[in-house]
Amino acid sequence: VMSGRLENDSFKLLELKLNLEGNMADKIQNAYETSKNIYDDVLTQRNIFSKLYIKLFWSGTDDNDIARKVLSYVPDDFSGNLLDVPVGTAVFTENKWSSLKNAHITCLDYSMDMLEQARKRLGSHVHIKCIQGDVGNLQMENESVDTVVSMNGFHAFLDKQKAFYEIWRVLKPGGDFIACFYIRGKSKRTDWLVKNILAKKGWFSPPFQTEKELRDILQKLYKETDIHVDGSMVYFRCVK
């Protein structure tokens, strides 16, 4: 009887966990659906309100500049398999991915609304495919990708540990993991914004790494790491 009760209780806990994860995933999906019209404006600082927001809460960190640095890690003559996760609206990557005619590029996002925006920008190119998917459960073979790019995504991933592992799993030996995202502990004002506003709205998902925690994770997984910090943002290139 005791064994049956424990099994029943365990099942209830598992069911609760799955429901909570499902609800959180729905919350993230909804958050990005409602923000899709302002997403590009904020990231690219197209108007005065976006500029003020970045200056006030993100210490003036320029996402345009970080995007250029991240994309510079991908050679202009790249011709391998590239995974972009999450692709978002492709506001930063459209020109670069479109120019890599000899590459095979898979753009993946959990949010169908973001994916639709990306398809409008990238859908006409035969070397690019945009698919819905989960970074924590990539439907790709082991060691099948030459480069993984993840821009402004990790702070939104529900299970960051799974995401780190899955990206490492699909990368070929010698492959590049290139990314940028928010890290905790660099600015009290930014950390407050993330904890009290962005995470509660579903745009960001705790827990978040500090610089030291991130370095420890990357250095255990990759043989080479090139890590840079700009305000509360980190950008890096790692070699498997």
C-alpha atoms as a printed R data frame, in Angstrom:
    type eleno elety resid chain resno      x      y       z
1   ATOM     1    CA   VAL     A     1  0.000  0.000   0.000
2   ATOM     2    CA   MET     A     2  2.833  2.360   0.942
3   ATOM     3    CA   SER     A     3  4.605  1.681  -2.363
4   ATOM     4    CA   GLY     A     4  1.418  2.369  -4.316
5   ATOM     5    CA   ARG     A     5  0.883  5.639  -2.428
6   ATOM     6    CA   LEU     A     6  4.463  6.778  -3.108
7   ATOM     7    CA   GLU     A     7  4.090  5.944  -6.775
8   ATOM     8    CA   ASN     A     8  0.805  7.858  -6.876
9   ATOM     9    CA   ASP     A     9  2.353 10.871  -5.097
10  ATOM    10    CA   SER     A    10  5.351 10.764  -7.438
11  ATOM    11    CA   PHE     A    11  3.037 10.705 -10.434
12  ATOM    12    CA   LYS     A    12  1.139 13.724  -9.071
13  ATOM    13    CA   LEU     A    13  4.405 15.627  -8.572
14  ATOM    14    CA   LEU     A    14  5.525 14.777 -12.107
15  ATOM    15    CA   GLU     A    15  2.133 15.851 -13.465
16  ATOM    16    CA   LEU     A    16  2.383 19.156 -11.540
17  ATOM    17    CA   LYS     A    17  5.923 19.730 -12.834
18  ATOM    18    CA   LEU     A    18  4.838 19.119 -16.431
19  ATOM    19    CA   ASN     A    19  1.843 21.429 -16.006
20  ATOM    20    CA   LEU     A    20  4.056 24.171 -14.563
21  ATOM    21    CA   GLU     A    21  6.576 23.771 -17.392
22  ATOM    22    CA   GLY     A    22  3.766 23.789 -19.938
23  ATOM    23    CA   ASN     A    23  2.235 26.911 -18.416
24  ATOM    24    CA   MET     A    24  5.612 28.658 -18.371
25  ATOM    25    CA   ALA     A    25  6.232 27.690 -21.995
26  ATOM    26    CA   ASP     A    26  2.803 29.100 -22.888
27  ATOM    27    CA   LYS     A    27  3.647 32.271 -20.968
28  ATOM    28    CA   ILE     A    28  6.856 32.716 -22.953
29  ATOM    29    CA   GLN     A    29  5.028 32.028 -26.211
30  ATOM    30    CA   ASN     A    30  2.372 34.614 -25.333
31  ATOM    31    CA   ALA     A    31  4.928 37.182 -24.200
32  ATOM    32    CA   TYR     A    32  6.735 37.074 -27.525
33  ATOM    33    CA   GLU     A    33  3.440 37.113 -29.449
34  ATOM    34    CA   THR     A    34  2.349 40.336 -27.738
35  ATOM    35    CA   SER     A    35  5.771 41.973 -28.079
36  ATOM    36    CA   LYS     A    36  6.567 41.058 -31.685
37  ATOM    37    CA   ASN     A    37  5.649 44.533 -32.959
38  ATOM    38    CA   ILE     A    38  8.042 46.350 -30.593
39  ATOM    39    CA   TYR     A    39 10.766 43.657 -30.416
40  ATOM    40    CA   ASP     A    40 12.797 44.952 -33.370
41  ATOM    41    CA   ASP     A    41 12.429 48.585 -32.310
42  ATOM    42    CA   VAL     A    42 13.852 47.907 -28.856
43  ATOM    43    CA   LEU     A    43 16.752 45.747 -30.033
44  ATOM    44    CA   THR     A    44 17.792 48.102 -32.827
45  ATOM    45    CA   GLN     A    45 16.976 51.303 -30.854
46  ATOM    46    CA   ARG     A    46 14.932 52.730 -33.716
47  ATOM    47    CA   ASN     A    47 13.161 55.393 -31.646
48  ATOM    48    CA   ILE     A    48 13.843 57.731 -28.728
49  ATOM    49    CA   PHE     A    49 11.951 55.562 -26.209
50  ATOM    50    CA   SER     A    50 14.024 52.509 -27.118
51  ATOM    51    CA   LYS     A    51 17.231 54.537 -26.776
52  ATOM    52    CA   LEU     A    52 16.153 55.806 -23.341
53  ATOM    53    CA   TYR     A    53 15.238 52.284 -22.197
54  ATOM    54    CA   ILE     A    54 18.635 50.922 -23.261
55  ATOM    55    CA   LYS     A    55 20.495 53.837 -21.683
56  ATOM    56    CA   LEU     A    56 18.556 53.718 -18.413
57  ATOM    57    CA   PHE     A    57 18.261 49.970 -17.825
58  ATOM    58    CA   TRP     A    58 21.048 48.420 -19.901
59  ATOM    59    CA   SER     A    59 23.883 50.904 -19.252
60  ATOM    60    CA   GLY     A    60 23.756 52.000 -22.886
61  ATOM    61    CA   THR     A    61 24.857 48.591 -24.203
62  ATOM    62    CA   ASP     A    62 24.352 48.666 -27.977
63  ATOM    63    CA   ASP     A    63 22.728 45.455 -29.268
64  ATOM    64    CA   ASN     A    64 23.573 46.527 -32.828
65  ATOM    65    CA   ASP     A    65 27.278 46.600 -31.934
66  ATOM    66    CA   ILE     A    66 27.141 43.252 -30.119
67  ATOM    67    CA   ALA     A    67 25.276 41.717 -33.073
68  ATOM    68    CA   ARG     A    68 28.031 42.878 -35.446
69  ATOM    69    CA   LYS     A    69 30.687 41.333 -33.204
70  ATOM    70    CA   VAL     A    70 28.788 38.045 -32.888
71  ATOM    71    CA   LEU     A    71 28.191 37.777 -36.638
72  ATOM    72    CA   SER     A    72 31.836 38.608 -37.382
73  ATOM    73    CA   TYR     A    73 32.713 35.212 -35.876
74  ATOM    74    CA   VAL     A    74 30.954 33.592 -38.863
75  ATOM    75    CA   PRO     A    75 33.218 33.844 -41.965
76  ATOM    76    CA   ASP     A    76 31.753 35.574 -45.033
77  ATOM    77    CA   ASP     A    77 32.579 32.456 -47.094
78  ATOM    78    CA   PHE     A    78 31.035 29.991 -44.577
79  ATOM    79    CA   SER     A    79 29.686 26.941 -46.438
80  ATOM    80    CA   GLY     A    80 28.798 24.402 -43.751
81  ATOM    81    CA   ASN     A    81 25.717 23.562 -41.688
82  ATOM    82    CA   LEU     A    82 24.602 26.383 -39.390
83  ATOM    83    CA   LEU     A    83 21.901 26.356 -36.707
84  ATOM    84    CA   ASP     A    84 20.463 29.684 -35.553
85  ATOM    85    CA   VAL     A    85 18.497 29.226 -32.321
86  ATOM    86    CA   PRO     A    86 16.406 31.158 -31.470
87  ATOM    87    CA   VAL     A    87 16.157 33.019 -34.770
88  ATOM    88    CA   GLY     A    88 13.709 35.557 -33.325
89  ATOM    89    CA   THR     A    89 12.619 37.956 -36.080
90  ATOM    90    CA   ALA     A    90 16.004 37.704 -37.887
91  ATOM    91    CA   VAL     A    91 16.337 41.483 -37.540
92  ATOM    92    CA   PHE     A    92 20.125 41.205 -37.048
93  ATOM    93    CA   THR     A    93 20.852 38.089 -39.120
94  ATOM    94    CA   GLU     A    94 18.831 38.673 -42.301
95  ATOM    95    CA   ASN     A    95 21.639 40.231 -44.366
96  ATOM    96    CA   LYS     A    96 24.370 37.852 -43.188
97  ATOM    97    CA   TRP     A    97 22.368 34.627 -43.589
98  ATOM    98    CA   SER     A    98 21.033 35.732 -46.984
99  ATOM    99    CA   SER     A    99 24.590 36.269 -48.247
100 ATOM   100    CA   LEU     A   100 25.856 32.790 -47.243
101 ATOM   101    CA   LYS     A   101 24.605 31.135 -50.443
102 ATOM   102    CA   ASN     A   102 26.790 28.010 -50.069
103 ATOM   103    CA   ALA     A   103 25.738 27.305 -46.480
104 ATOM   104    CA   HIS     A   104 22.836 25.213 -45.192
105 ATOM   105    CA   ILE     A   105 21.121 27.291 -42.502
106 ATOM   106    CA   THR     A   106 18.424 26.088 -40.120
107 ATOM   107    CA   CYS     A   107 16.616 28.855 -38.241
108 ATOM   108    CA   LEU     A   108 14.714 27.526 -35.243
109 ATOM   109    CA   ASP     A   109 12.398 29.223 -32.743
110 ATOM   110    CA   TYR     A   110  9.869 28.048 -30.158
111 ATOM   111    CA   SER     A   111  7.604 31.031 -30.857
112 ATOM   112    CA   MET     A   112  5.554 30.653 -34.038
113 ATOM   113    CA   ASP     A   113  5.004 34.423 -34.105
114 ATOM   114    CA   MET     A   114  8.733 35.130 -34.105
115 ATOM   115    CA   LEU     A   115  9.208 32.429 -36.735
116 ATOM   116    CA   GLU     A   116  6.631 34.049 -39.017
117 ATOM   117    CA   GLN     A   117  8.530 37.331 -38.798
118 ATOM   118    CA   ALA     A   118 11.770 35.488 -39.650
119 ATOM   119    CA   ARG     A   119 10.134 33.711 -42.606
120 ATOM   120    CA   LYS     A   120  9.116 37.070 -44.069
121 ATOM   121    CA   ARG     A   121 12.772 38.057 -44.090
122 ATOM   122    CA   LEU     A   122 14.429 34.738 -44.974
123 ATOM   123    CA   GLY     A   123 11.775 32.527 -46.568
124 ATOM   124    CA   SER     A   124 12.703 33.268 -50.185
125 ATOM   125    CA   HIS     A   125 16.206 31.768 -49.847
126 ATOM   126    CA   VAL     A   126 16.592 28.099 -50.794
127 ATOM   127    CA   HIS     A   127 19.626 27.610 -48.505
128 ATOM   128    CA   ILE     A   128 17.631 28.695 -45.412
129 ATOM   129    CA   LYS     A   129 14.823 26.823 -43.668
130 ATOM   130    CA   CYS     A   130 12.794 28.184 -40.743
131 ATOM   131    CA   ILE     A   131 11.306 25.589 -38.386
132 ATOM   132    CA   GLN     A   132  9.506 25.537 -35.067
133 ATOM   133    CA   GLY     A   133 11.318 23.629 -32.339
134 ATOM   134    CA   ASP     A   134 12.712 23.401 -28.822
135 ATOM   135    CA   VAL     A   135 16.388 24.045 -28.099
136 ATOM   136    CA   GLY     A   136 16.119 21.598 -25.197
137 ATOM   137    CA   ASN     A   137 15.133 18.795 -27.580
138 ATOM   138    CA   LEU     A   138 16.775 19.413 -30.947
139 ATOM   139    CA   GLN     A   139 15.606 17.048 -33.687
140 ATOM   140    CA   MET     A   140 19.106 16.783 -35.123
141 ATOM   141    CA   GLU     A   141 21.791 14.104 -35.295
142 ATOM   142    CA   ASN     A   142 24.824 14.099 -33.012
143 ATOM   143    CA   GLU     A   143 27.787 16.062 -34.412
144 ATOM   144    CA   SER     A   144 25.864 17.242 -37.491
145 ATOM   145    CA   VAL     A   145 26.305 21.034 -37.278
146 ATOM   146    CA   ASP     A   146 29.416 23.137 -37.980
147 ATOM   147    CA   THR     A   147 28.252 26.314 -36.216
148 ATOM   148    CA   VAL     A   148 25.503 27.166 -33.731
149 ATOM   149    CA   VAL     A   149 24.543 30.820 -33.292
150 ATOM   150    CA   SER     A   150 22.322 31.911 -30.393
151 ATOM   151    CA   MET     A   151 21.603 35.645 -30.202
152 ATOM   152    CA   ASN     A   152 19.631 37.103 -27.285
153 ATOM   153    CA   GLY     A   153 18.101 33.722 -26.573
154 ATOM   154    CA   PHE     A   154 19.591 31.938 -23.573
155 ATOM   155    CA   HIS     A   155 18.029 34.292 -21.050
156 ATOM   156    CA   ALA     A   156 14.608 33.193 -22.386
157 ATOM   157    CA   PHE     A   157 15.271 29.432 -22.394
158 ATOM   158    CA   LEU     A   158 13.385 27.511 -19.702
159 ATOM   159    CA   ASP     A   159 15.969 24.745 -19.235
160 ATOM   160    CA   LYS     A   160 19.367 26.307 -19.879
161 ATOM   161    CA   GLN     A   161 21.231 23.160 -18.827
162 ATOM   162    CA   LYS     A   162 19.441 21.151 -21.524
163 ATOM   163    CA   ALA     A   163 20.062 23.918 -24.055
164 ATOM   164    CA   PHE     A   164 23.809 23.948 -23.341
165 ATOM   165    CA   TYR     A   165 23.947 20.166 -23.645
166 ATOM   166    CA   GLU     A   166 21.859 19.934 -26.824
167 ATOM   167    CA   ILE     A   167 23.940 22.584 -28.590
168 ATOM   168    CA   TRP     A   168 27.130 20.760 -27.595
169 ATOM   169    CA   ARG     A   169 25.630 17.428 -28.741
170 ATOM   170    CA   VAL     A   170 24.759 18.557 -32.279
171 ATOM   171    CA   LEU     A   171 28.043 20.400 -32.849
172 ATOM   172    CA   LYS     A   172 30.796 18.643 -34.760
173 ATOM   173    CA   PRO     A   173 34.229 18.382 -33.104
174 ATOM   174    CA   GLY     A   174 35.964 21.652 -33.961
175 ATOM   175    CA   GLY     A   175 32.573 23.346 -34.441
176 ATOM   176    CA   ASP     A   176 31.758 26.840 -33.148
177 ATOM   177    CA   PHE     A   177 29.196 27.861 -30.541
178 ATOM   178    CA   ILE     A   178 28.640 31.615 -30.922
179 ATOM   179    CA   ALA     A   179 26.224 33.518 -28.694
180 ATOM   180    CA   CYS     A   180 25.222 36.634 -26.782
181 ATOM   181    CA   PHE     A   181 22.771 37.051 -23.891
182 ATOM   182    CA   TYR     A   182 22.102 38.609 -20.473
183 ATOM   183    CA   ILE     A   183 24.165 37.646 -17.428
184 ATOM   184    CA   ARG     A   184 23.382 38.402 -13.799
185 ATOM   185    CA   GLY     A   185 25.488 40.412 -11.368
186 ATOM   186    CA   LYS     A   186 26.843 43.235 -13.543
187 ATOM   187    CA   SER     A   187 24.235 45.931 -12.867
188 ATOM   188    CA   LYS     A   188 21.780 46.175  -9.978
189 ATOM   189    CA   ARG     A   189 19.404 48.235 -12.120
190 ATOM   190    CA   THR     A   190 19.428 45.701 -14.973
191 ATOM   191    CA   ASP     A   191 19.078 42.772 -12.572
192 ATOM   192    CA   TRP     A   192 16.071 44.492 -10.951
193 ATOM   193    CA   LEU     A   193 14.442 45.044 -14.353
194 ATOM   194    CA   VAL     A   194 14.984 41.417 -15.390
195 ATOM   195    CA   LYS     A   195 13.720 39.967 -12.088
196 ATOM   196    CA   ASN     A   196 10.711 42.234 -11.521
197 ATOM   197    CA   ILE     A   197  9.532 43.047 -15.034
198 ATOM   198    CA   LEU     A   198 11.010 40.953 -17.862
199 ATOM   199    CA   ALA     A   199 10.909 37.570 -16.090
200 ATOM   200    CA   LYS     A   200  7.379 38.170 -14.756
201 ATOM   201    CA   LYS     A   201  6.181 39.068 -18.255
202 ATOM   202    CA   GLY     A   202  7.693 35.859 -19.646
203 ATOM   203    CA   TRP     A   203 10.356 37.503 -21.842
204 ATOM   204    CA   PHE     A   204 13.185 36.202 -19.641
205 ATOM   205    CA   SER     A   205 13.278 32.902 -17.698
206 ATOM   206    CA   PRO     A   206 15.287 32.350 -14.507
207 ATOM   207    CA   PRO     A   207 17.726 31.123 -13.364
208 ATOM   208    CA   PHE     A   208 20.396 33.341 -14.917
209 ATOM   209    CA   GLN     A   209 24.142 32.754 -14.856
210 ATOM   210    CA   THR     A   210 26.769 35.120 -13.511
211 ATOM   211    CA   GLU     A   211 29.893 35.627 -15.613
212 ATOM   212    CA   LYS     A   212 31.833 33.151 -13.447
213 ATOM   213    CA   GLU     A   213 29.091 30.506 -13.635
214 ATOM   214    CA   LEU     A   214 28.914 30.866 -17.412
215 ATOM   215    CA   ARG     A   215 32.699 30.651 -17.810
216 ATOM   216    CA   ASP     A   216 32.740 27.460 -15.713
217 ATOM   217    CA   ILE     A   217 30.010 25.875 -17.894
218 ATOM   218    CA   LEU     A   218 31.649 26.794 -21.194
219 ATOM   219    CA   GLN     A   219 35.174 25.843 -20.156
220 ATOM   220    CA   LYS     A   220 33.998 22.375 -19.101
221 ATOM   221    CA   LEU     A   221 32.246 21.792 -22.446
222 ATOM   222    CA   TYR     A   222 34.611 23.434 -24.941
223 ATOM   223    CA   LYS     A   223 38.336 23.240 -25.637
224 ATOM   224    CA   GLU     A   224 38.569 26.928 -26.604
225 ATOM   225    CA   THR     A   225 36.573 29.874 -25.209
226 ATOM   226    CA   ASP     A   226 36.700 33.551 -26.199
227 ATOM   227    CA   ILE     A   227 34.359 35.417 -23.834
228 ATOM   228    CA   HIS     A   228 33.626 39.163 -23.676
229 ATOM   229    CA   VAL     A   229 31.366 41.188 -21.367
230 ATOM   230    CA   ASP     A   230 29.627 44.447 -22.290
231 ATOM   231    CA   GLY     A   231 27.510 45.800 -19.428
232 ATOM   232    CA   SER     A   232 25.056 43.026 -18.511
233 ATOM   233    CA   MET     A   233 25.518 41.273 -21.848
234 ATOM   234    CA   VAL     A   234 28.039 38.565 -22.699
235 ATOM   235    CA   TYR     A   235 29.142 37.518 -26.171
236 ATOM   236    CA   PHE     A   236 31.487 34.680 -27.033
237 ATOM   237    CA   ARG     A   237 32.828 32.082 -29.430
238 ATOM   238    CA   CYS     A   238 33.624 28.572 -28.191
239 ATOM   239    CA   VAL     A   239 35.239 25.707 -30.109
240 ATOM   240    CA   LYS     A   240 34.241 22.116 -29.359
